[in-house]
Tab-separated table of C-alpha atoms in Angstrom:
chain	number	residue	atom	x	y	z
T	1	LEU	CA	102.892	-83.800	245.320
T	2	GLY	CA	102.103	-80.959	247.656
T	3	HIS	CA	105.699	-80.074	247.504
T	4	PRO	CA	106.184	-77.347	245.013
T	5	GLY	CA	110.024	-78.632	244.367
T	6	LEU	CA	108.749	-82.797	243.808
T	7	TYR	CA	106.105	-81.352	241.335
T	8	ALA	CA	108.628	-79.763	239.178
T	9	CYS	CA	110.925	-82.750	239.475
T	10	VAL	CA	107.781	-84.950	237.848
T	11	VAL	CA	107.432	-82.147	235.674
T	12	ALA	CA	110.982	-82.125	234.025
T	13	GLU	CA	111.567	-85.852	233.913
T	14	ALA	CA	107.877	-86.569	231.738
T	15	ALA	CA	108.986	-83.819	229.596
T	16	GLY	CA	112.890	-85.297	228.882
T	17	GLU	CA	110.695	-88.855	227.922
T	18	ALA	CA	108.640	-87.308	225.753
T	19	VAL	CA	111.728	-85.413	224.298
T	20	GLU	CA	113.985	-88.795	223.444
T	21	ALA	CA	110.389	-90.591	222.323
T	22	ALA	CA	109.946	-88.155	219.638
T	23	ALA	CA	113.641	-87.599	218.671
T	24	GLU	CA	113.594	-91.714	218.065
T	25	ALA	CA	110.201	-92.096	216.116
T	26	ALA	CA	111.588	-88.861	213.634
T	27	GLU	CA	114.922	-91.318	213.295
T	28	GLU	CA	112.858	-94.170	212.492
T	29	ALA	CA	110.767	-92.334	209.496
T	30	VAL	CA	113.948	-91.073	208.136
T	31	GLU	CA	114.876	-94.836	207.285
T	32	ALA	CA	111.924	-96.187	206.619
T	33	VAL	CA	111.463	-93.094	203.892
T	34	ALA	CA	115.401	-94.136	202.823
T	35	GLU	CA	114.340	-97.434	202.251
T	36	ALA	CA	111.097	-96.449	200.345
T	37	ALA	CA	113.073	-94.065	197.965
T	38	PRO	CA	114.041	-95.395	194.753
T	39	LYS	CA	117.876	-95.996	194.592
T	40	LYS	CA	120.080	-93.973	192.002
T	41	PRO	CA	121.521	-96.436	189.083
T	42	GLU	CA	124.974	-97.449	189.761
T	43	SER	CA	126.564	-95.544	186.932
T	44	ASP	CA	129.719	-95.021	188.198
T	45	SER	CA	131.078	-98.463	187.328
T	46	PHE	CA	129.205	-98.582	184.206
T	47	ASP	CA	130.919	-95.472	183.082
T	48	ALA	CA	134.349	-96.861	183.804
T	49	MET	CA	133.506	-99.694	182.345
T	50	LEU	CA	132.335	-97.858	179.096
T	51	GLU	CA	135.601	-95.846	179.622
T	52	GLU	CA	137.997	-98.558	179.730
T	53	THR	CA	136.262	-100.334	176.177
T	54	LEU	CA	137.286	-97.016	174.537
T	55	LYS	CA	140.550	-96.299	176.005
T	56	PRO	CA	143.109	-96.041	173.283
T	57	ILE	CA	146.245	-98.452	173.095
T	58	TYR	CA	149.456	-97.350	171.461
T	59	ASN	CA	152.620	-99.504	169.898
T	60	GLY	CA	154.781	-101.109	172.810
T	61	ASP	CA	151.511	-101.300	175.223
T	62	LYS	CA	151.293	-104.275	177.050
T	63	VAL	CA	147.657	-106.071	176.715
T	64	LYS	CA	145.671	-109.365	177.836
T	65	GLY	CA	143.328	-111.017	175.836
T	66	ILE	CA	141.148	-114.047	175.723
T	67	VAL	CA	141.310	-116.274	172.648
T	68	THR	CA	138.000	-116.209	170.469
T	69	GLY	CA	139.505	-117.302	166.980
T	70	ILE	CA	141.937	-119.178	165.214
T	71	SER	CA	142.543	-119.898	161.485
T	72	GLY	CA	145.330	-120.921	159.697
T	73	THR	CA	147.127	-117.419	160.019
T	74	GLU	CA	146.213	-115.764	162.838
T	75	VAL	CA	145.044	-116.009	166.182
T	76	THR	CA	142.349	-113.688	167.264
T	77	LEU	CA	142.016	-111.930	170.876
T	78	ASP	CA	139.513	-110.188	172.684
T	79	LEU	CA	141.010	-107.386	174.378
T	80	GLY	CA	137.878	-105.750	175.976
T	81	THR	CA	138.418	-102.536	173.764
T	82	LYS	CA	137.106	-101.449	170.949
T	83	TYR	CA	140.048	-103.705	169.542
T	84	THR	CA	140.531	-107.129	168.088
T	85	GLY	CA	144.192	-108.201	168.710
T	86	PHE	CA	145.281	-110.498	166.309
T	87	ILE	CA	148.855	-112.718	166.758
T	88	PRO	CA	150.726	-114.709	163.534
T	89	THR	CA	150.100	-118.473	164.352
T	90	THR	CA	153.830	-118.809	163.759
T	91	GLU	CA	154.736	-117.495	167.140
T	92	PHE	CA	152.892	-120.457	168.353
T	93	THR	CA	154.020	-123.290	165.959
T	94	ASP	CA	158.122	-122.360	166.424
T	95	GLY	CA	160.364	-125.293	167.399
T	96	GLY	CA	157.667	-127.861	165.864
T	97	ALA	CA	155.256	-127.513	168.165
T	98	LYS	CA	151.683	-128.256	166.749
T	99	LEU	CA	149.086	-124.695	167.157
T	100	GLU	CA	146.115	-126.864	168.536
T	101	GLU	CA	148.344	-127.801	171.305
T	102	ALA	CA	149.608	-124.545	171.891
T	103	VAL	CA	146.542	-122.176	171.852
T	104	LYS	CA	143.223	-123.330	172.667
T	105	LEU	CA	139.937	-121.287	172.207
T	106	GLY	CA	138.819	-119.238	175.782
T	107	ASP	CA	142.797	-119.088	176.993
T	108	GLU	CA	144.404	-115.659	178.071
T	109	ILE	CA	147.511	-114.590	176.692
T	110	SER	CA	149.692	-111.601	177.310
T	111	ALA	CA	151.186	-109.781	174.377
T	112	ILE	CA	152.670	-106.689	172.940
T	113	VAL	CA	150.940	-104.418	171.117
T	114	VAL	CA	153.333	-104.387	167.240
T	115	ARG	CA	150.502	-101.759	164.778
T	116	VAL	CA	147.582	-100.405	166.092
T	117	ASN	CA	144.919	-99.649	163.192
T	118	ASP	CA	142.400	-97.228	164.642
T	119	VAL	CA	140.521	-97.185	161.556
T	120	GLU	CA	139.922	-100.833	161.159
T	121	GLY	CA	139.670	-101.033	164.635
T	122	THR	CA	142.329	-103.962	165.175
T	123	ALA	CA	146.398	-104.715	166.800
T	124	MET	CA	148.735	-106.526	165.587
T	125	LEU	CA	150.358	-108.542	168.456
T	126	SER	CA	153.667	-110.093	169.362
T	127	LYS	CA	153.430	-112.819	172.151
T	128	LYS	CA	157.227	-113.469	171.583
T	129	ARG	CA	158.464	-110.373	171.903
T	130	LEU	CA	156.465	-110.197	175.316
T	131	ASP	CA	158.393	-113.513	176.163
T	132	ASN	CA	161.814	-112.099	175.142
T	133	ILE	CA	161.629	-109.269	177.169
T	134	ARG	CA	160.386	-111.354	179.962
T	135	PHE	CA	163.119	-113.489	179.157
T	136	TRP	CA	165.592	-111.218	179.595
T	137	ASP	CA	164.601	-109.930	183.075
T	138	ASP	CA	164.687	-113.285	184.128
T	139	LEU	CA	167.859	-114.147	183.101
T	140	GLU	CA	169.091	-110.662	184.684
T	141	ALA	CA	167.398	-111.185	187.826
T	142	ALA	CA	168.873	-114.991	187.419
T	143	ALA	CA	172.671	-113.125	187.321
T	144	GLU	CA	172.071	-111.150	190.276
T	145	GLU	CA	170.241	-113.505	192.510
T	146	GLY	CA	172.421	-116.754	191.401
T	147	GLY	CA	169.731	-118.408	190.190
T	148	VAL	CA	170.143	-121.283	188.238
T	149	VAL	CA	168.612	-122.504	184.335
T	150	GLU	CA	168.471	-125.694	182.205
T	151	GLY	CA	168.604	-126.152	178.544
T	152	VAL	CA	170.220	-128.345	175.826
T	153	VAL	CA	174.042	-128.091	175.015
T	154	THR	CA	173.661	-127.525	170.899
T	155	GLU	CA	177.224	-126.174	170.096
T	156	GLN	CA	180.416	-126.673	170.715
T	157	ASN	CA	183.538	-124.321	169.896
T	158	LYS	CA	187.131	-124.049	170.023
T	159	GLY	CA	185.914	-121.513	173.720
T	160	GLY	CA	183.572	-123.802	174.805
T	161	VAL	CA	180.031	-124.792	174.239
T	162	VAL	CA	176.645	-123.149	173.305
T	163	VAL	CA	173.218	-124.194	175.453
T	164	ASN	CA	169.915	-123.138	174.326
T	165	VAL	CA	168.357	-121.837	177.378
T	166	LYS	CA	164.719	-120.711	175.893
T	167	GLY	CA	165.939	-120.038	172.772
T	168	ALA	CA	168.618	-117.660	173.581
T	169	ARG	CA	171.940	-118.515	173.455
T	170	VAL	CA	174.302	-119.044	176.377
T	171	PHE	CA	177.970	-119.546	176.280
T	172	VAL	CA	179.546	-121.248	178.342
T	173	PRO	CA	183.318	-121.269	178.608
T	174	ALA	CA	185.026	-124.442	178.246
T	175	SER	CA	186.926	-123.580	181.796
T	176	GLN	CA	182.972	-123.006	182.881
T	177	THR	CA	181.820	-126.931	181.832
T	178	ASP	CA	182.319	-128.993	184.605
T	179	LEU	CA	184.576	-131.485	182.444
T	180	PRO	CA	188.267	-132.239	183.068
T	181	ARG	CA	190.790	-130.413	181.392
T	182	GLU	CA	191.573	-133.546	178.675
T	183	ALA	CA	187.686	-134.128	178.362
T	184	ASP	CA	186.100	-133.683	174.572
T	185	LEU	CA	183.700	-131.258	174.641
T	186	ALA	CA	181.663	-133.086	172.226
T	187	GLU	CA	180.654	-135.417	174.976
T	188	LEU	CA	177.974	-132.501	176.005
T	189	LEU	CA	176.524	-132.289	172.804
T	190	LYS	CA	172.322	-133.091	172.579
T	191	LYS	CA	172.559	-133.073	176.699
T	192	THR	CA	170.379	-131.128	178.965
T	193	VAL	CA	172.623	-129.099	181.540
T	194	ARG	CA	171.770	-126.944	184.515
T	195	LEU	CA	173.919	-123.761	185.062
T	196	LYS	CA	174.079	-120.425	186.503
T	197	ILE	CA	174.244	-117.479	184.632
T	198	THR	CA	177.466	-115.075	185.005
T	199	GLU	CA	176.771	-112.109	182.862
T	200	VAL	CA	174.135	-110.441	180.696
T	201	ASN	CA	174.626	-107.683	178.097
T	202	LYS	CA	171.330	-107.154	176.816
T	203	ALA	CA	172.788	-104.559	174.084
T	204	ARG	CA	174.797	-106.788	172.979
T	205	LYS	CA	172.659	-109.690	172.983
T	206	ARG	CA	175.637	-111.931	174.600
T	207	ILE	CA	174.826	-114.231	177.996
T	208	VAL	CA	177.181	-116.428	179.374
T	209	GLY	CA	176.922	-119.078	181.908
T	210	SER	CA	178.339	-121.865	183.888
T	211	ILE	CA	177.464	-125.168	184.273
T	212	ARG	CA	180.617	-125.744	186.674
T	213	ARG	CA	179.123	-123.300	189.476
T	214	ALA	CA	175.299	-124.505	189.233
T	215	ALA	CA	176.926	-128.217	189.640
T	216	SER	CA	178.968	-127.209	192.922
T	217	ALA	CA	176.371	-125.751	194.286
T	218	GLU	CA	173.724	-128.484	193.930
T	219	ARG	CA	177.285	-131.042	194.932
T	220	HIS	CA	177.321	-128.841	198.257
T	221	ALA	CA	173.433	-128.854	199.123
T	222	ARG	CA	173.213	-132.460	198.461
T	223	ALA	CA	176.060	-132.932	200.356
T	224	ALA	CA	174.833	-131.276	203.122
T	225	GLU	CA	171.670	-133.022	202.935
T	226	LEU	CA	173.127	-136.327	203.135
T	227	TRP	CA	175.159	-135.656	206.311
T	228	GLU	CA	172.335	-134.047	208.107
T	229	ASN	CA	169.967	-137.126	207.304
T	230	ILE	CA	172.469	-139.962	207.552
T	231	GLU	CA	172.069	-142.534	209.595
T	232	VAL	CA	173.281	-146.875	210.166
T	233	GLY	CA	171.203	-149.271	208.590
T	234	LYS	CA	170.038	-146.715	205.763
T	235	LYS	CA	170.025	-147.891	202.193
T	236	TYR	CA	171.379	-145.733	199.179
T	237	HIS	CA	171.997	-146.563	195.152
T	238	SER	CA	175.510	-145.771	194.392
T	239	VAL	CA	178.110	-145.646	191.859
T	240	VAL	CA	181.349	-147.650	192.147
T	241	LYS	CA	183.979	-144.830	191.424
T	242	SER	CA	187.190	-146.784	192.063
T	243	LEU	CA	188.156	-150.220	193.305
T	244	THR	CA	191.588	-151.164	195.504
T	245	SER	CA	192.728	-153.782	196.824
T	246	TYR	CA	190.462	-153.695	200.276
T	247	GLY	CA	187.558	-152.466	199.355
T	248	ALA	CA	185.330	-150.576	197.023
T	249	PHE	CA	184.745	-147.041	196.888
T	250	CYS	CA	180.807	-146.072	196.132
T	251	GLU	CA	179.320	-142.732	195.458
T	252	LEU	CA	176.507	-142.004	197.272
T	253	VAL	CA	175.782	-138.324	195.908
T	254	PRO	CA	177.803	-136.480	194.034
T	255	GLY	CA	181.430	-135.848	195.904
T	256	ILE	CA	180.711	-138.381	198.665
T	257	ASP	CA	182.005	-141.736	198.701
T	258	GLY	CA	181.751	-144.378	201.095
T	259	MET	CA	183.993	-147.390	200.780
T	260	VAL	CA	182.349	-150.995	200.581
T	261	HIS	CA	185.181	-153.289	202.741
T	262	VAL	CA	185.928	-156.337	201.056
T	263	SER	CA	184.599	-158.509	203.920
T	264	GLU	CA	181.190	-156.501	203.426
T	265	LEU	CA	180.829	-156.752	199.733
T	266	SER	CA	180.222	-160.865	199.969
T	267	TRP	CA	179.494	-163.568	202.468
T	268	GLY	CA	181.616	-165.806	199.876
T	269	ARG	CA	185.641	-166.267	199.737
T	270	LEU	CA	186.634	-162.596	198.203
T	271	ARG	CA	190.206	-161.968	197.993
T	272	ASN	CA	190.200	-158.873	195.791
T	273	PRO	CA	187.187	-156.542	195.227
T	274	ALA	CA	187.220	-157.055	191.391
T	275	GLU	CA	186.428	-160.376	191.566
T	276	LEU	CA	182.737	-159.197	192.181
T	277	VAL	CA	182.450	-155.514	191.308
T	278	LYS	CA	184.173	-152.642	188.566
T	279	VAL	CA	184.116	-149.360	188.338
T	280	GLY	CA	180.860	-148.400	187.124
T	281	ASP	CA	178.497	-150.768	188.276
T	282	GLU	CA	175.531	-149.900	190.424
T	283	LEU	CA	174.770	-150.889	193.876
T	284	ASP	CA	172.142	-150.755	196.693
T	285	VAL	CA	174.528	-150.217	199.912
T	286	TYR	CA	173.467	-149.667	203.256
T	287	VAL	CA	175.349	-147.529	206.198
T	288	ILE	CA	176.940	-149.818	208.721
T	289	GLY	CA	179.241	-146.376	210.330
T	290	PHE	CA	180.186	-143.060	209.544
T	291	ASP	CA	182.046	-140.341	211.109
T	292	LYS	CA	181.046	-136.767	210.531
T	293	GLU	CA	184.083	-135.047	211.662
T	294	LYS	CA	186.309	-137.299	209.093
T	295	ARG	CA	183.674	-137.260	206.528
T	296	ARG	CA	183.884	-140.958	206.446
T	297	ILE	CA	181.400	-143.820	205.693
T	298	SER	CA	181.430	-147.293	205.841
T	299	LEU	CA	179.227	-149.500	203.811
T	300	GLY	CA	177.661	-152.863	203.254
T	301	TYR	CA	176.390	-154.887	200.553
T	302	LYS	CA	175.914	-158.169	201.381
T	303	ASP	CA	172.287	-159.069	202.331
T	304	PRO	CA	171.770	-158.903	206.063
T	305	ASP	CA	168.979	-161.455	205.386
T	306	ALA	CA	171.309	-164.090	203.806
T	307	ASP	CA	174.144	-164.341	206.936
T	308	PRO	CA	175.559	-168.083	206.028
T	309	TRP	CA	175.740	-168.703	209.539
T	310	LYS	CA	171.975	-168.139	209.981
T	311	ILE	CA	171.336	-170.448	207.288
T	312	PHE	CA	173.861	-173.046	208.791
T	313	ARG	CA	172.027	-172.071	212.605
T	314	SER	CA	168.378	-172.990	210.840
T	315	ARG	CA	169.584	-176.552	209.235
T	316	TYR	CA	171.948	-178.076	211.905
T	317	ASN	CA	172.531	-178.497	215.566
T	318	VAL	CA	175.426	-180.399	217.230
T	319	GLY	CA	174.985	-184.305	216.322
T	320	ASP	CA	173.964	-183.691	212.963
T	321	VAL	CA	175.741	-185.198	210.381
T	322	ALA	CA	176.423	-182.652	207.209
T	323	SER	CA	177.762	-183.694	203.841
T	324	VAL	CA	180.869	-181.205	203.131
T	325	LYS	CA	183.698	-180.362	200.780
T	326	VAL	CA	187.284	-179.904	201.888
T	327	VAL	CA	188.330	-176.469	200.908
T	328	LYS	CA	191.712	-176.007	202.730
T	329	LEU	CA	194.280	-178.010	204.215
T	330	MET	CA	196.615	-176.894	206.977
T	331	GLN	CA	198.578	-179.038	209.260
T	332	PHE	CA	196.801	-179.419	212.177
T	333	GLY	CA	193.585	-180.105	210.525
T	334	ALA	CA	190.988	-179.676	207.192
T	335	PHE	CA	188.712	-176.687	206.755
T	336	CYS	CA	185.550	-177.924	205.103
T	337	GLU	CA	182.288	-176.088	203.805
T	338	VAL	CA	178.993	-176.844	205.289
T	339	VAL	CA	177.161	-174.947	203.761
T	340	PRO	CA	178.254	-171.471	201.397
T	341	GLY	CA	180.091	-169.033	203.515
T	342	VAL	CA	180.322	-171.318	206.376
T	343	ASP	CA	183.711	-173.489	207.427
T	344	GLY	CA	183.722	-175.934	210.107
T	345	LEU	CA	187.247	-177.681	211.184
T	346	VAL	CA	188.298	-181.377	211.159
T	347	HIS	CA	190.848	-181.610	213.198
T	348	ILE	CA	194.086	-183.975	212.327
T	349	SER	CA	192.652	-186.054	215.377
T	350	GLN	CA	189.169	-186.938	214.116
T	351	LEU	CA	189.987	-187.421	210.429
T	352	ALA	CA	189.990	-191.318	210.259
T	353	ASP	CA	189.243	-193.826	212.595
T	354	HIS	CA	193.155	-194.784	212.605
T	355	ARG	CA	196.343	-192.518	213.222
T	356	VAL	CA	196.991	-189.735	210.621
T	357	ALA	CA	200.158	-188.846	210.170
T	358	LYS	CA	199.575	-186.342	207.633
T	359	VAL	CA	196.209	-184.595	206.846
T	360	GLU	CA	196.957	-184.982	203.051
T	361	ASP	CA	197.285	-188.716	203.433
T	362	ALA	CA	193.540	-188.831	204.662
T	363	VAL	CA	191.989	-186.013	202.826
T	364	LYS	CA	192.557	-183.547	199.574
T	365	VAL	CA	191.246	-180.278	198.277
T	366	GLY	CA	187.985	-181.000	196.841
T	367	ASP	CA	186.953	-184.210	198.604
T	368	VAL	CA	182.632	-184.239	199.541
T	369	VAL	CA	183.023	-186.463	203.012
T	370	ASP	CA	180.137	-187.181	205.970
T	371	ALA	CA	180.861	-185.149	209.239
T	372	LYS	CA	179.490	-184.900	212.362
T	373	ILE	CA	178.736	-181.507	214.411
T	374	ILE	CA	180.837	-182.211	217.366
T	375	GLY	CA	180.876	-178.457	218.465
T	376	ILE	CA	179.322	-175.285	217.547
T	377	ASP	CA	180.514	-171.426	219.158
T	378	ASP	CA	178.013	-168.931	218.126
T	379	ASP	CA	180.005	-166.312	219.619
T	380	LYS	CA	182.846	-167.002	217.549
T	381	GLN	CA	181.402	-168.834	214.843
T	382	LYS	CA	183.181	-171.604	214.397
T	383	ILE	CA	182.383	-175.138	213.788
T	384	SER	CA	184.236	-178.633	214.871
T	385	LEU	CA	183.911	-181.499	212.755
T	386	SER	CA	184.261	-185.268	212.795
T	387	ILE	CA	184.755	-187.790	210.137
T	388	ARG	CA	185.902	-190.052	212.717
T	389	ALA	CA	182.881	-190.128	214.782
T	390	VAL	CA	180.529	-191.123	211.646
T	391	LEU	CA	182.730	-194.043	210.325
T	392	GLU	CA	183.109	-195.392	214.139
T	393	GLU	CA	178.854	-195.073	213.812
T	394	GLY	CA	178.929	-196.990	210.757
T	395	GLN	CA	181.373	-199.674	211.714
T	396	ALA	CA	178.818	-200.083	215.412
T	397	PRO	CA	176.004	-202.192	213.701
T	398	ALA	CA	178.569	-203.874	211.460
T	399	GLU	CA	180.073	-205.366	214.271
T	400	GLU	CA	176.689	-205.788	216.323
T	401	GLU	CA	175.395	-207.627	213.245
T	402	ALA	CA	178.542	-209.773	213.439
T	403	GLU	CA	178.004	-210.603	217.308
T	404	GLU	CA	174.416	-211.678	216.505
T	405	GLU	CA	174.864	-213.684	214.018
T	406	ALA	CA	177.635	-215.645	216.007
T	407	GLU	CA	175.609	-215.900	219.038
T	408	ALA	CA	172.719	-217.452	216.957
T	409	PRO	CA	171.930	-221.129	216.756
T	410	ALA	CA	172.807	-223.234	214.292
T	411	GLU	CA	169.872	-225.109	212.072
T	412	GLU	CA	169.989	-228.771	212.748
């Protein structure tokens, strides 16, 4: 420290640390005083709330309130102001609704101010008027955005039908009902329908809608969904729309049909689809093939688990004898039903234990006979039968018995 410059540096550093320590102490003292000092009452929010309760309301204002009372004539609302609101109970019971189900104590209800009594501090309100304003706004939005609304057909007139949509009358021209021209519009009465709003004239209180546009849009949406998700094996609940000699056309979704070929309707013999189904029948079908480009769908109806060939193979093997029914005669033999849906052929050479000139000389349709299974072709699902083999096997034991009796020694 004998050097004057070094001494000056040490003194300056010490002085700086003393100043920083004093500053920190001062800040801590200020914070302590601030915490110890009594806090000012938060009167700002209270004043705002008081001002809100004293705020006047005017006719046409939209207000909200909590239900505090329900009588036979009016519903009382606490509006959070110096006014008490009242709504006639008739606004809750229109359309046959029960008052106790339509409104309950503690419910929050929005309404519009109809009349104010500043002297008594009351306000007559209307929930229905506010609902009506909102309803017209919703209709205008639906018309602009192409939204779909729902209602019940209540009237029929020369030009179309009237649909009640939340209390409003919506006119639907006959051409927009989605019915054929020759159809009777009365078919729609009392039915719930979906429609698009096409015109809203608030001044004239005129609303026009279209059932056809809504149905068309929904058909397109459902068709797109079907083609996006279709796959072989997928099941659908369908309705038979038309019949031909070769199959039944079934509607999977509105506007999309698939065909069940006559061979896919039943495992049994079926010459015409009309023998089994009719238009309007509901069928649970499954997809067996489809072509998205050509918009074609092939369907199956018969139960895969009831495949007669599988049933036959679970019961019989080559060498077994089955009781079969003659179902068809041909020049070369007779076809016999082994199990329902599965036939086997008895060749003319296998019809008897002797030579047969004509098939009908040995059997006729309807005969039930025993036949031995002498061949099975699983690939072609063909069965070869023989009545002759059964007859010959029956003769063999008889001949053996006769020989045994002839060889036996005579009794003395």
